[in-house]
PDB file of C-alpha atoms in Angstrom:
ATOM      1  CA  UNK A   1      -3.842  24.224   9.048  1.00 59.00           C
ATOM      2  CA  UNK A   2      -3.063  24.130   5.371  1.00 58.00           C
ATOM      3  CA  UNK A   3      -4.722  22.258   2.518  1.00 65.00           C
ATOM      4  CA  UNK A   4      -4.363  18.504   2.806  1.00 73.00           C
ATOM      5  CA  UNK A   5      -4.613  15.950   0.026  1.00 78.00           C
ATOM      6  CA  UNK A   6      -5.876  12.685   1.513  1.00 86.00           C
ATOM      7  CA  UNK A   7      -4.521   9.468   0.045  1.00 84.00           C
ATOM      8  CA  UNK A   8      -6.003   6.005   0.072  1.00 85.00           C
ATOM      9  CA  UNK A   9      -2.760   4.498   1.388  1.00 84.00           C
ATOM     10  CA  UNK A  10      -3.364   5.180   5.093  1.00 90.00           C
ATOM     11  CA  UNK A  11      -6.285   5.965   7.385  1.00 93.00           C
ATOM     12  CA  UNK A  12      -7.220   9.647   7.398  1.00 95.00           C
ATOM     13  CA  UNK A  13      -6.666   9.979  11.159  1.00 95.00           C
ATOM     14  CA  UNK A  14      -3.064   8.799  10.660  1.00 95.00           C
ATOM     15  CA  UNK A  15      -2.549  11.220   7.761  1.00 95.00           C
ATOM     16  CA  UNK A  16      -3.904  14.054   9.899  1.00 96.00           C
ATOM     17  CA  UNK A  17      -1.625  13.038  12.778  1.00 95.00           C
ATOM     18  CA  UNK A  18       1.385  12.991  10.429  1.00 92.00           C
ATOM     19  CA  UNK A  19       0.436  16.440   9.109  1.00 93.00           C
ATOM     20  CA  UNK A  20       0.342  17.873  12.647  1.00 94.00           C
ATOM     21  CA  UNK A  21       3.712  16.220  13.376  1.00 93.00           C
ATOM     22  CA  UNK A  22       5.167  17.750  10.196  1.00 91.00           C
ATOM     23  CA  UNK A  23       3.888  21.167  11.278  1.00 92.00           C
ATOM     24  CA  UNK A  24       5.626  20.707  14.649  1.00 93.00           C
ATOM     25  CA  UNK A  25       8.905  19.641  13.016  1.00 89.00           C
ATOM     26  CA  UNK A  26       8.728  22.558  10.566  1.00 91.00           C
ATOM     27  CA  UNK A  27       8.139  25.021  13.398  1.00 91.00           C
ATOM     28  CA  UNK A  28       4.669  25.990  12.203  1.00 94.00           C
ATOM     29  CA  UNK A  29       3.302  24.685  15.508  1.00 95.00           C
ATOM     30  CA  UNK A  30       5.538  25.599  18.428  1.00 94.00           C
ATOM     31  CA  UNK A  31       5.465  24.512  22.082  1.00 95.00           C
ATOM     32  CA  UNK A  32       2.521  26.174  23.792  1.00 95.00           C
ATOM     33  CA  UNK A  33       0.596  26.764  20.555  1.00 96.00           C
ATOM     34  CA  UNK A  34      -3.064  25.810  20.473  1.00 96.00           C
ATOM     35  CA  UNK A  35      -4.284  23.305  17.917  1.00 96.00           C
ATOM     36  CA  UNK A  36      -7.478  24.063  16.030  1.00 95.00           C
ATOM     37  CA  UNK A  37     -10.499  22.548  17.742  1.00 95.00           C
ATOM     38  CA  UNK A  38     -11.780  19.130  16.700  1.00 95.00           C
ATOM     39  CA  UNK A  39     -14.949  20.745  15.356  1.00 95.00           C
ATOM     40  CA  UNK A  40     -13.001  23.355  13.400  1.00 96.00           C
ATOM     41  CA  UNK A  41     -10.734  20.752  11.731  1.00 95.00           C
ATOM     42  CA  UNK A  42     -13.680  18.440  11.047  1.00 95.00           C
ATOM     43  CA  UNK A  43     -15.651  21.237   9.395  1.00 95.00           C
ATOM     44  CA  UNK A  44     -12.694  22.630   7.417  1.00 93.00           C
ATOM     45  CA  UNK A  45     -11.676  19.273   5.951  1.00 92.00           C
ATOM     46  CA  UNK A  46     -15.134  17.682   5.909  1.00 91.00           C
ATOM     47  CA  UNK A  47     -14.087  14.936   8.311  1.00 94.00           C
ATOM     48  CA  UNK A  48     -15.947  13.065  10.981  1.00 95.00           C
ATOM     49  CA  UNK A  49     -15.107  14.651  14.368  1.00 96.00           C
ATOM     50  CA  UNK A  50     -14.284  11.147  15.668  1.00 97.00           C
ATOM     51  CA  UNK A  51     -11.525  10.901  13.031  1.00 96.00           C
ATOM     52  CA  UNK A  52      -9.996  14.184  14.214  1.00 97.00           C
ATOM     53  CA  UNK A  53     -10.383  13.155  17.852  1.00 96.00           C
ATOM     54  CA  UNK A  54      -8.553   9.896  17.173  1.00 97.00           C
ATOM     55  CA  UNK A  55      -5.611  11.734  15.576  1.00 97.00           C
ATOM     56  CA  UNK A  56      -5.470  14.179  18.489  1.00 97.00           C
ATOM     57  CA  UNK A  57      -5.742  11.333  21.022  1.00 97.00           C
ATOM     58  CA  UNK A  58      -2.752   9.535  19.498  1.00 96.00           C
ATOM     59  CA  UNK A  59      -0.747  12.766  19.674  1.00 97.00           C
ATOM     60  CA  UNK A  60      -1.794  13.151  23.319  1.00 96.00           C
ATOM     61  CA  UNK A  61      -0.888   9.509  24.077  1.00 95.00           C
ATOM     62  CA  UNK A  62       2.600  10.258  22.757  1.00 93.00           C
ATOM     63  CA  UNK A  63       2.766  13.394  24.975  1.00 93.00           C
ATOM     64  CA  UNK A  64       3.113  15.653  21.937  1.00 96.00           C
ATOM     65  CA  UNK A  65      -0.040  17.588  22.779  1.00 96.00           C
ATOM     66  CA  UNK A  66      -1.961  18.067  25.994  1.00 96.00           C
ATOM     67  CA  UNK A  67      -5.563  18.869  26.758  1.00 94.00           C
ATOM     68  CA  UNK A  68      -6.137  21.942  28.881  1.00 93.00           C
ATOM     69  CA  UNK A  69      -9.549  21.658  30.400  1.00 92.00           C
ATOM     70  CA  UNK A  70     -11.909  24.193  28.903  1.00 91.00           C
ATOM     71  CA  UNK A  71      -9.210  25.627  26.624  1.00 93.00           C
ATOM     72  CA  UNK A  72      -8.398  22.934  24.061  1.00 94.00           C
ATOM     73  CA  UNK A  73      -5.344  21.052  22.872  1.00 96.00           C
ATOM     74  CA  UNK A  74      -1.846  22.541  23.053  1.00 97.00           C
ATOM     75  CA  UNK A  75       1.591  21.497  21.824  1.00 97.00           C
ATOM     76  CA  UNK A  76       3.678  20.306  24.783  1.00 96.00           C
ATOM     77  CA  UNK A  77       7.014  21.887  25.648  1.00 92.00           C
ATOM     78  CA  UNK A  78       8.938  18.683  24.918  1.00 91.00           C
ATOM     79  CA  UNK A  79       7.133  17.854  21.637  1.00 93.00           C
ATOM     80  CA  UNK A  80       9.787  19.230  19.277  1.00 85.00           C
ATOM     81  CA  UNK A  81      12.623  17.464  21.090  1.00 88.00           C
ATOM     82  CA  UNK A  82      10.767  14.139  21.197  1.00 90.00           C
ATOM     83  CA  UNK A  83       9.820  14.360  17.546  1.00 89.00           C
ATOM     84  CA  UNK A  84      13.320  15.222  16.431  1.00 87.00           C
ATOM     85  CA  UNK A  85      14.802  12.287  18.357  1.00 91.00           C
ATOM     86  CA  UNK A  86      12.137   9.883  17.042  1.00 88.00           C
ATOM     87  CA  UNK A  87      12.322  11.107  13.448  1.00 85.00           C
ATOM     88  CA  UNK A  88      16.119  10.960  13.378  1.00 91.00           C
ATOM     89  CA  UNK A  89      16.069   7.424  14.771  1.00 93.00           C
ATOM     90  CA  UNK A  90      13.413   6.327  12.276  1.00 90.00           C
ATOM     91  CA  UNK A  91      15.331   7.914   9.398  1.00 93.00           C
ATOM     92  CA  UNK A  92      18.588   6.204  10.350  1.00 96.00           C
ATOM     93  CA  UNK A  93      16.932   2.795  10.792  1.00 96.00           C
ATOM     94  CA  UNK A  94      14.407   2.802   7.941  1.00 95.00           C
ATOM     95  CA  UNK A  95      15.283   5.351   5.272  1.00 94.00           C
ATOM     96  CA  UNK A  96      19.063   5.788   5.394  1.00 95.00           C
ATOM     97  CA  UNK A  97      19.885   2.130   4.577  1.00 95.00           C
ATOM     98  CA  UNK A  98      17.759   2.451   1.420  1.00 95.00           C
ATOM     99  CA  UNK A  99      19.500   5.701   0.482  1.00 94.00           C
ATOM    100  CA  UNK A 100      22.925   4.111   0.996  1.00 94.00           C
ATOM    101  CA  UNK A 101      21.904   1.152  -1.138  1.00 95.00           C
ATOM    102  CA  UNK A 102      20.788   3.478  -3.925  1.00 94.00           C
ATOM    103  CA  UNK A 103      24.004   5.525  -3.693  1.00 94.00           C
ATOM    104  CA  UNK A 104      26.071   2.348  -3.999  1.00 94.00           C
ATOM    105  CA  UNK A 105      23.949   1.071  -6.894  1.00 95.00           C
ATOM    106  CA  UNK A 106      24.447   4.351  -8.774  1.00 94.00           C
ATOM    107  CA  UNK A 107      28.161   4.453  -7.993  1.00 95.00           C
ATOM    108  CA  UNK A 108      27.986   7.959  -6.556  1.00 93.00           C
ATOM    109  CA  UNK A 109      31.002   9.360  -4.699  1.00 93.00           C
ATOM    110  CA  UNK A 110      30.926  11.466  -1.545  1.00 91.00           C
ATOM    111  CA  UNK A 111      32.281  14.486  -3.427  1.00 91.00           C
ATOM    112  CA  UNK A 112      29.439  14.275  -5.967  1.00 92.00           C
ATOM    113  CA  UNK A 113      26.834  14.057  -3.223  1.00 91.00           C
ATOM    114  CA  UNK A 114      28.260  17.007  -1.309  1.00 91.00           C
ATOM    115  CA  UNK A 115      28.536  19.112  -4.466  1.00 92.00           C
ATOM    116  CA  UNK A 116      24.943  18.281  -5.385  1.00 91.00           C
ATOM    117  CA  UNK A 117      23.810  19.198  -1.857  1.00 86.00           C
ATOM    118  CA  UNK A 118      25.583  22.549  -2.009  1.00 86.00           C
ATOM    119  CA  UNK A 119      24.077  23.265  -5.398  1.00 75.00           C
ATOM    120  CA  UNK A 120      20.591  22.653  -4.006  1.00 69.00           C
ATOM    121  CA  UNK A 121      20.912  24.840  -0.939  1.00 57.00           C
ATOM    122  CA  UNK A 122      22.479  22.107   1.222  1.00 51.00           C
ATOM    123  CA  UNK A 123      24.080  22.999   4.530  1.00 51.00           C
ATOM    124  CA  UNK A 124      27.555  21.504   4.011  1.00 43.00           C
TER     125      UNK A 124
END
C-alpha cells in the first residue's frame, strides 16, 4: 500500500476501506491479488489491528475480498465489476447533480466543457 494521510472527517477503518477500494478501481489491486496481512498494515500505518480487521471485514461482507484459510485475504474475481457498477451509480445519484448545478450556475456550454476535457487529457 502507499502512504495514507488520515483525516478527522471519517473513522480510520472507513478511510482504509476506501483506499483499498480506490486501489481496486485504479487496477493496483487486481482480482486474485493478495492484500497485505492485517498485522503488516497495522504495523506499517501504526494502526490497531482491530481497525484494519474491521476495514477488511466490511470489504469481505461486500464480497470484494475473500479469506482463504491459512493464506490471507484476496481480491475476488467480481470485485472490479461490482465496484464499477456501484461507483457509477453513486456518482450519477450523488455527485453528478451537483456538477450539473455548478455548470448551470457558471453558464458553461457543452462545447466549452468538451474542449476543456480534451485540453486536460480527456477521452472525448
